[in-house]
Amino acid sequence: MWTEISDTAIIKKLGQRIKAQRIRQELMQEEVAEQSGISLSTMRRIEAGQPVSIQLFISVLRTLRMLENFELLIPETKISPLQLQKLQGRKVQRVRTKKD
């Protein structure tokens, strides 16, 4: 679904979801704006689906206790054992007896 819609449409959907979450938590725009350290007009822009900086968006997510969801959005990349071995260099895996 997300790959089929425009960036503008995605921003609008995110704004709608922020608004729905704020209402679910029974908070007014003014309260979220104040707790997030942003202006009321910026809060209105976010909920209207207008672009804002990611820093402002994150502060609102933090206020609404939604930051945990970022782990699903951008999961941490795990290093494979082979890549880890290459990064660490060759380590001794075993000790053999010396031949004369």
Backbone as numpy.savetxt, mean C-alpha at the origin, in Angstrom:
# Nx Ny Nz CAx CAy CAz Cx Cy Cz
-10.62 -7.15 -13.56 -11.45 -5.96 -13.56 -10.58 -4.71 -13.56
-9.60 -4.62 -12.65 -8.81 -3.39 -12.51 -8.01 -3.10 -13.76
-7.57 -4.13 -14.47 -6.78 -3.91 -15.67 -7.62 -3.41 -16.83
-8.91 -3.54 -16.72 -9.80 -3.16 -17.82 -10.32 -1.73 -17.71
-10.03 -1.03 -16.61 -10.53 0.33 -16.47 -9.37 1.33 -16.45
-9.69 2.57 -16.73 -8.67 3.61 -16.83 -8.14 4.00 -15.45
-7.01 4.69 -15.46 -6.42 5.18 -14.21 -7.40 6.11 -13.49
-8.07 6.96 -14.25 -9.04 7.90 -13.67 -10.17 7.14 -12.99
-10.64 6.08 -13.62 -11.72 5.27 -13.04 -11.24 4.57 -11.76
-10.00 4.13 -11.75 -9.44 3.49 -10.55 -9.40 4.49 -9.40
-8.94 5.71 -9.66 -8.89 6.74 -8.62 -10.28 7.02 -8.09
-11.28 7.06 -8.97 -12.67 7.27 -8.53 -13.14 6.14 -7.62
-12.84 4.90 -8.02 -13.25 3.75 -7.21 -12.58 3.78 -5.84
-11.29 4.13 -5.80 -10.60 4.23 -4.52 -11.24 5.30 -3.65
-11.59 6.42 -4.23 -12.27 7.48 -3.49 -13.60 7.02 -2.92
-14.34 6.27 -3.72 -15.63 5.74 -3.27 -15.44 4.78 -2.10
-14.42 3.97 -2.17 -14.17 3.00 -1.10 -13.70 3.68 0.19
-12.89 4.74 0.03 -12.46 5.51 1.20 -13.69 6.12 1.87
-14.57 6.70 1.07 -15.78 7.32 1.61 -16.65 6.28 2.31
-16.83 5.11 1.69 -17.65 4.05 2.28 -17.06 3.59 3.62
-15.74 3.46 3.68 -15.09 3.05 4.92 -15.25 4.11 6.00
-15.10 5.37 5.62 -15.26 6.46 6.59 -16.67 6.46 7.16
-17.66 6.27 6.30 -19.06 6.24 6.75 -19.30 5.02 7.63
-18.73 3.87 7.25 -18.87 2.65 8.06 -18.33 2.86 9.47
-17.25 3.66 9.56 -16.65 3.94 10.87 -17.32 5.12 11.57
-18.37 5.64 10.95 -19.16 6.75 11.51 -18.29 7.97 11.81
-17.43 8.31 10.85 -16.57 9.49 10.98 -16.99 10.54 9.96
-16.87 11.78 10.34 -17.14 12.88 9.42 -15.87 13.19 8.64
-16.04 13.80 7.47 -14.89 14.18 6.66 -13.92 15.06 7.45
-14.48 15.97 8.22 -13.66 16.89 9.01 -12.78 16.13 10.00
-13.34 15.09 10.63 -12.59 14.31 11.61 -11.43 13.57 10.96
-11.70 12.94 9.83 -10.65 12.19 9.14 -9.57 13.14 8.63
-9.99 14.28 8.10 -9.03 15.27 7.60 -8.12 15.74 8.74
-8.71 16.08 9.87 -7.94 16.58 11.00 -6.97 15.52 11.52
-7.47 14.29 11.70 -6.63 13.21 12.21 -5.53 12.82 11.22
-5.78 13.04 9.94 -4.81 12.71 8.90 -3.81 13.83 8.65
-4.12 15.00 9.17 -3.23 16.14 8.95 -3.36 16.73 7.56
-4.56 16.62 6.99 -4.81 17.19 5.66 -5.96 18.18 5.76
-6.14 18.96 4.72 -7.23 19.93 4.72 -8.54 19.23 4.37
-9.64 19.86 4.72 -10.96 19.33 4.39 -11.13 19.25 2.88
-10.63 20.24 2.17 -10.77 20.22 0.70 -10.00 19.03 0.09
-8.87 18.68 0.68 -8.13 17.51 0.18 -8.91 16.24 0.46
-9.53 16.16 1.63 -10.35 14.99 1.95 -11.49 14.87 0.94
-12.10 15.98 0.62 -13.20 15.97 -0.37 -12.68 15.54 -1.74
-11.48 15.98 -2.10 -10.90 15.59 -3.39 -10.67 14.08 -3.44
-10.16 13.53 -2.35 -9.92 12.08 -2.31 -11.22 11.32 -2.51
-12.24 11.70 -1.77 -13.52 10.99 -1.87 -14.21 11.23 -3.21
-13.91 12.33 -3.85 -14.50 12.62 -5.16 -13.75 11.90 -6.29
-12.65 11.25 -5.93 -11.89 10.53 -6.94 -10.98 11.42 -7.75
-10.53 12.51 -7.16 -9.58 13.39 -7.82 -8.18 13.04 -7.35
-7.19 13.16 -8.22 -5.84 12.76 -7.83 -5.23 13.63 -6.73
-4.56 12.96 -5.81 -3.80 13.63 -4.74 -2.47 12.88 -4.62
-1.54 13.44 -3.86 -0.26 12.75 -3.69 -0.48 11.46 -2.90
0.40 10.52 -3.14 0.30 9.24 -2.44 0.51 9.42 -0.94
1.32 10.41 -0.56 1.56 10.67 0.87 0.25 11.06 1.57
-0.56 11.91 0.94 -1.84 12.31 1.53 -2.79 11.12 1.58
-2.79 10.33 0.52 -3.65 9.15 0.46 -3.29 8.17 1.57
-2.00 7.95 1.78 -1.55 7.03 2.83 -1.94 7.54 4.21
-1.87 8.84 4.43 -2.24 9.37 5.75 -3.72 9.13 6.05
-4.56 9.20 5.02 -5.98 8.91 5.21 -6.17 7.41 5.48
-5.48 6.57 4.73 -5.58 5.12 4.97 -5.14 4.77 6.39
-4.09 5.44 6.86 -3.62 5.19 8.23 -4.70 5.57 9.24
-5.32 6.72 9.05 -6.37 7.18 9.96 -7.54 6.19 9.97
-7.87 5.65 8.80 -9.00 4.71 8.70 -8.58 3.26 9.02
-7.33 3.08 9.44 -6.79 1.76 9.78 -6.91 0.78 8.61
-6.50 1.24 7.43 -6.58 0.42 6.22 -5.21 0.12 5.61
-4.14 0.49 6.28 -2.80 0.29 5.71 -2.42 -1.17 5.56
-2.99 -2.05 6.36 -2.67 -3.47 6.27 -2.97 -4.00 4.87
-3.92 -3.37 4.20 -4.33 -3.82 2.87 -3.25 -3.60 1.82
-2.27 -2.76 2.10 -1.20 -2.53 1.14 -0.36 -3.78 0.93
-0.32 -4.65 1.90 0.44 -5.90 1.76 -0.16 -6.74 0.63
-1.46 -6.68 0.47 -2.11 -7.41 -0.62 -1.86 -6.72 -1.96
-1.81 -5.40 -1.93 -1.62 -4.63 -3.16 -0.22 -4.81 -3.72
0.78 -4.67 -2.85 2.17 -4.79 -3.28 2.89 -5.72 -2.30
2.79 -7.02 -2.53 3.42 -7.95 -1.58 4.94 -7.85 -1.65
5.57 -8.14 -0.52 7.03 -8.13 -0.45 7.58 -9.26 -1.30
8.60 -8.96 -2.06 9.22 -9.95 -2.93 10.20 -10.78 -2.11
10.02 -12.07 -2.16 10.90 -12.99 -1.44 12.05 -13.38 -2.37
13.21 -13.52 -1.82 14.37 -13.95 -2.58 14.41 -15.47 -2.58
14.59 -16.05 -3.74 14.65 -17.52 -3.81 15.96 -17.99 -3.19
16.02 -19.23 -2.73 17.25 -19.76 -2.14 18.45 -19.66 -3.08
18.21 -19.87 -4.37 19.31 -19.78 -5.33 19.83 -18.35 -5.45
18.91 -17.38 -5.50 19.32 -15.98 -5.57 20.06 -15.58 -4.30
19.59 -16.05 -3.16 20.22 -15.73 -1.89 21.66 -16.27 -1.85
21.84 -17.47 -2.35 23.17 -18.08 -2.38 24.10 -17.26 -3.27
23.61 -16.80 -4.41 24.42 -15.99 -5.31 24.79 -14.66 -4.66
23.84 -14.07 -3.94 24.11 -12.79 -3.27 25.14 -12.94 -2.16
25.11 -14.05 -1.46 26.02 -14.29 -0.35 27.38 -14.81 -0.81
27.49 -15.19 -2.05 28.74 -15.78 -2.52 28.77 -17.25 -2.18
29.79 -17.88 -2.65 29.89 -19.33 -2.39 30.35 -19.57 -0.98
29.57 -20.30 -0.26 29.92 -20.70 1.11 30.27 -22.18 1.10
31.08 -22.56 2.03 31.46 -23.96 2.16 30.21 -24.75 2.55
29.91 -25.74 1.77 28.74 -26.57 2.04 29.10 -27.81 2.86
30.31 -28.32 2.61 30.77 -29.50 3.35 32.29 -29.52 3.33
32.86 -30.32 4.21 34.32 -30.44 4.31 34.70 -31.85 3.86
35.64 -31.91 2.96 36.11 -33.21 2.48 37.51 -33.48 3.02
37.82 -34.74 3.13 39.17 -35.09 3.54 40.12 -34.86 2.40
41.34 -34.45 2.73 42.33 -34.18 1.70 42.96 -35.47 1.24
43.19 -35.57 -0.06 43.87 -36.74 -0.62 45.35 -36.43 -0.71
46.18 -37.42 -0.48 47.64 -37.24 -0.57 48.11 -37.29 -1.98
